[in-house]
Structure formats: C-alpha cells, structure tokens
Amino acid sequence: ADAEFAQSQGIKNIYVLNDKEAYGLGVATNFRDAAESLGIKIAGFEAWDPKATSYTSQMQKIKSTGADAVFLGGIICNNGGKLIKDLRAGLPGSVTIFAPDGFTPIDAATIKTSGPASEGMYITQPGIPSDQLTGAGKTFVEDFTKENGKEPDPYTNYAAQAADVLLTAIDEAKAERSNVAQHLFNQDVKD
C-alpha cells in the first residue's frame, strides 16, 4: 500500500532507509520489492544508525542519487526525529518523505521529535481513521475522548474492539476454556 501510494504521488526514484530492526528492515524490504514491481526506481537501500548524532553524510549520499523521495522503514523512537530533521536540512525541499505506522502516534511522537521538519511528510497506518468510525466504534472514540481529554492513539480503537470480542467469546464459552477459540471465531464484528 505504501508503494502504491508513493506511485500515486508521482514518485519515480526513491531511496529506502531502515533502522536495522526486524520491523524496520521488514517493512523497508517489502516496500522496496513492491515499489520495484510498480516500476519505481530504488535509488538506494541502506540502514540509518539509531545512535547517530548526525546524518549529514548519509543525506549527501542520498542527494547525489537524485531521489525524489525517501522511505523510512522503521520506528520513530530509533532517532527518527533527528533523521527527519537532517533529511529536510540536507535534501532539496521537493524530496518527499514517506514513513509507515512506526512513526505513529503522529503528534506525540513524530511531530514532537522532528518539529516543523515533519511538515509535508506522509505517514501511513492501517485501519479506518477515528473520525470515520460509526456505531460502537464512534461511541468508543467519543467516550474515550471525553474521559481522557484527547482522542485515542491509532490502534487503541482496534485494541478495544479485540478485547470486546475476546471477552464476549469467554462469556459465551461459559467458563469452558477449551471452547473459547470456537466462540472467538463465531463473532460477527460489524463496527
């Protein structure tokens, strides 16, 4: 989906970075493979050092490739804020930055650590945005926001729904542990 989105934004030549961890390397590799299959040129594929104090030399390398975008396969807490700042400082303003859900929550993590450098970058995450939920999902978001003074983080809605499905299955199994899985798969989740 990230590669298709990059293609829809007119990206032709993208540099792929990863944070060397299982999630980051995995999502970067999947992105690279999907982008190549869509005809997007991969300008480079390498890791960033989560402990680096500067990414200036890496930015010079990326700039020399003429990449029109950079994909960050990884998580924000691996020095992603500094990486984004250095990307913006070292690359032309026309270079688009893409990141997966490892850069959420957007406000509390990415914007907080990278400030204005994150302006204009794209961060994808699976699922329906909170403001588009209906029924029980919408009610949950409203109640959560009222109780906590802020909207739930991106995956809180799905965690709440998963907990509800599991608790319903346990209740329907009538304390027979061996029957919980059967009742779990019999749930009809609509909201």
Short mmCIF file of C-alpha atoms in Angstrom, two decimals:
data_model
loop_
_atom_site.label_atom_id
_atom_site.label_comp_id
_atom_site.label_asym_id
_atom_site.label_seq_id
_atom_site.Cartn_x
_atom_site.Cartn_y
_atom_site.Cartn_z
CA ALA A 1 0.00 0.00 0.00
CA ASP A 2 2.86 2.42 0.77
CA ALA A 3 4.45 1.75 -2.62
CA GLU A 4 1.14 2.22 -4.41
CA PHE A 5 0.61 5.46 -2.52
CA ALA A 6 4.09 6.68 -3.45
CA GLN A 7 3.34 5.84 -7.07
CA SER A 8 0.05 7.78 -6.87
CA GLN A 9 2.08 10.79 -5.69
CA GLY A 10 4.20 10.62 -8.84
CA ILE A 11 7.32 9.22 -7.20
CA LYS A 12 9.75 7.75 -9.75
CA ASN A 13 13.03 7.35 -7.81
CA ILE A 14 13.03 6.59 -4.08
CA TYR A 15 15.76 5.98 -1.53
CA VAL A 16 14.83 3.40 1.13
CA LEU A 17 16.23 3.63 4.65
CA ASN A 18 15.67 1.22 7.55
CA ASP A 19 16.53 1.18 11.24
CA LYS A 20 18.14 -2.32 11.16
CA GLU A 21 15.44 -3.85 13.38
CA ALA A 22 13.04 -6.66 12.48
CA TYR A 23 10.06 -4.38 11.82
CA GLY A 24 12.03 -1.64 10.08
CA LEU A 25 14.07 -3.90 7.84
CA GLY A 26 10.98 -5.97 7.06
CA VAL A 27 8.76 -3.05 6.11
CA ALA A 28 11.62 -1.44 4.13
CA THR A 29 12.26 -4.67 2.22
CA ASN A 30 8.56 -5.14 1.48
CA PHE A 31 8.32 -1.52 0.34
CA ARG A 32 11.38 -1.87 -1.90
CA ASP A 33 10.07 -5.05 -3.53
CA ALA A 34 6.60 -3.58 -4.10
CA ALA A 35 8.00 -0.30 -5.43
CA GLU A 36 10.24 -2.14 -7.89
CA SER A 37 7.29 -4.22 -9.09
CA LEU A 38 5.44 -0.96 -9.80
CA GLY A 39 8.35 0.41 -11.81
CA ILE A 40 9.64 2.83 -9.19
CA LYS A 41 13.44 3.04 -9.27
CA ILE A 42 15.19 2.28 -5.98
CA ALA A 43 17.94 4.89 -5.66
CA GLY A 44 19.46 3.12 -2.66
CA PHE A 45 18.69 0.78 0.21
CA GLU A 46 20.57 1.07 3.48
CA ALA A 47 20.24 1.43 7.23
CA TRP A 48 20.39 4.51 9.40
CA ASP A 49 22.20 4.34 12.71
CA PRO A 50 19.69 4.94 15.51
CA LYS A 51 22.52 6.24 17.72
CA ALA A 52 23.96 8.75 15.25
CA THR A 53 24.24 12.39 16.23
CA SER A 54 24.21 13.49 12.59
CA TYR A 55 23.03 12.08 9.29
CA THR A 56 24.69 14.76 7.14
CA SER A 57 26.97 12.39 5.21
CA GLN A 58 24.09 9.99 4.58
CA MET A 59 22.00 12.90 3.27
CA GLN A 60 24.79 13.86 0.86
CA LYS A 61 24.81 10.28 -0.45
CA ILE A 62 21.02 10.30 -0.89
CA LYS A 63 21.12 13.73 -2.56
CA SER A 64 23.71 12.52 -5.08
CA THR A 65 21.29 9.83 -6.33
CA GLY A 66 18.69 12.37 -7.43
CA ALA A 67 15.98 10.55 -5.47
CA ASP A 68 12.66 12.38 -5.44
CA ALA A 69 11.57 10.66 -2.22
CA VAL A 70 12.82 8.78 0.83
CA PHE A 71 11.00 5.93 2.58
CA LEU A 72 11.81 5.44 6.28
CA GLY A 73 11.34 1.80 7.22
CA GLY A 74 11.48 1.81 10.98
CA ILE A 75 10.14 3.41 14.12
CA ILE A 76 10.24 6.99 15.29
CA CYS A 77 11.92 6.14 18.60
CA ASN A 78 15.06 4.99 16.75
CA ASN A 79 16.20 8.60 16.36
CA GLY A 80 13.58 9.17 13.68
CA GLY A 81 13.06 12.80 14.70
CA LYS A 82 16.73 13.65 14.13
CA LEU A 83 16.71 11.70 10.89
CA ILE A 84 13.73 13.69 9.59
CA LYS A 85 15.37 16.98 10.60
CA ASP A 86 18.57 16.05 8.77
CA LEU A 87 16.60 14.85 5.71
CA ARG A 88 14.91 18.24 5.48
CA ALA A 89 18.15 20.14 6.06
CA GLY A 90 20.25 18.09 3.63
CA LEU A 91 17.89 17.38 0.74
CA PRO A 92 16.00 19.62 -1.66
CA GLY A 93 12.57 20.73 -0.45
CA SER A 94 10.98 18.85 -3.33
CA VAL A 95 12.01 15.47 -1.85
CA THR A 96 9.01 13.71 -0.32
CA ILE A 97 9.37 11.71 2.89
CA PHE A 98 7.23 8.61 3.46
CA ALA A 99 7.03 6.57 6.66
CA PRO A 100 4.89 3.64 7.87
CA ASP A 101 2.93 3.31 11.09
CA GLY A 102 6.16 3.01 13.07
CA PHE A 103 6.05 6.82 13.03
CA THR A 104 2.78 6.99 14.97
CA PRO A 105 1.35 8.48 17.07
CA ILE A 106 2.00 11.35 14.73
CA ASP A 107 1.52 14.28 17.14
CA ALA A 108 3.01 12.72 20.25
CA ALA A 109 6.00 11.15 18.53
CA THR A 110 6.90 12.35 15.05
CA ILE A 111 5.87 16.00 15.32
CA LYS A 112 7.15 16.22 18.89
CA THR A 113 10.63 14.94 17.96
CA SER A 114 11.07 16.44 14.49
CA GLY A 115 9.03 19.62 14.76
CA PRO A 116 8.43 21.58 11.57
CA ALA A 117 10.72 19.21 9.62
CA SER A 118 7.85 16.69 9.56
CA GLU A 119 5.59 19.14 7.71
CA GLY A 120 4.51 17.64 4.39
CA MET A 121 5.72 14.10 5.03
CA TYR A 122 3.34 11.16 4.65
CA ILE A 123 2.79 8.62 7.42
CA THR A 124 0.57 5.64 6.68
CA GLN A 125 -1.27 3.40 9.07
CA PRO A 126 -3.75 0.59 8.55
CA GLY A 127 -7.34 0.92 9.58
CA ILE A 128 -10.13 3.45 9.47
CA PRO A 129 -9.41 6.91 10.92
CA SER A 130 -11.21 7.55 14.21
CA ASP A 131 -13.34 10.32 12.73
CA GLN A 132 -14.75 7.90 10.13
CA LEU A 133 -15.88 5.18 12.55
CA THR A 134 -19.58 4.54 13.00
CA GLY A 135 -21.72 2.70 15.55
CA ALA A 136 -19.89 1.25 18.54
CA GLY A 137 -16.53 2.45 17.21
CA LYS A 138 -17.70 6.05 17.05
CA THR A 139 -19.21 5.77 20.53
CA PHE A 140 -15.94 4.36 21.88
CA VAL A 141 -13.93 7.26 20.41
CA GLU A 142 -16.37 9.83 21.82
CA ASP A 143 -16.37 8.23 25.29
CA PHE A 144 -12.57 7.81 25.30
CA THR A 145 -12.04 11.43 24.25
CA LYS A 146 -14.46 12.71 26.90
CA GLU A 147 -12.83 10.61 29.63
CA ASN A 148 -9.18 11.30 28.66
CA GLY A 149 -9.33 14.78 27.14
CA LYS A 150 -7.82 13.54 23.86
CA GLU A 151 -8.62 11.13 21.05
CA PRO A 152 -7.30 7.59 21.32
CA ASP A 153 -3.97 6.72 19.67
CA PRO A 154 -4.23 5.00 16.28
CA TYR A 155 -4.52 1.40 17.48
CA THR A 156 -6.48 1.95 20.68
CA ASN A 157 -9.81 1.57 18.85
CA TYR A 158 -8.78 -1.81 17.47
CA ALA A 159 -7.36 -2.98 20.78
CA ALA A 160 -10.66 -2.10 22.47
CA GLN A 161 -12.63 -3.98 19.84
CA ALA A 162 -10.32 -7.01 20.12
CA ALA A 163 -10.75 -7.01 23.91
CA ASP A 164 -14.52 -6.83 23.49
CA VAL A 165 -14.51 -9.76 21.04
CA LEU A 166 -12.34 -11.84 23.38
CA LEU A 167 -14.43 -11.06 26.47
CA THR A 168 -17.62 -11.91 24.58
CA ALA A 169 -16.12 -15.25 23.47
CA ILE A 170 -15.06 -16.05 27.04
CA ASP A 171 -18.56 -15.22 28.29
CA GLU A 172 -20.21 -17.34 25.59
CA ALA A 173 -17.88 -20.27 26.36
CA LYS A 174 -19.41 -20.34 29.86
CA ALA A 175 -16.08 -20.83 31.65
CA GLU A 176 -15.08 -23.76 29.44
CA ARG A 177 -11.62 -22.71 28.39
CA SER A 178 -11.41 -25.24 25.56
CA ASN A 179 -14.43 -23.62 23.89
CA VAL A 180 -13.17 -20.02 23.87
CA ALA A 181 -11.49 -20.26 20.44
CA GLN A 182 -14.65 -21.68 18.87
CA HIS A 183 -16.68 -18.76 20.24
CA LEU A 184 -13.97 -16.32 19.24
CA PHE A 185 -14.25 -17.33 15.59
CA ASN A 186 -18.05 -17.18 15.75
CA GLN A 187 -18.08 -13.43 16.49
CA ASP A 188 -19.73 -11.18 13.92
CA VAL A 189 -17.93 -7.83 14.18
CA LYS A 190 -19.58 -5.02 12.26
CA ASP A 191 -18.46 -1.75 13.93
#
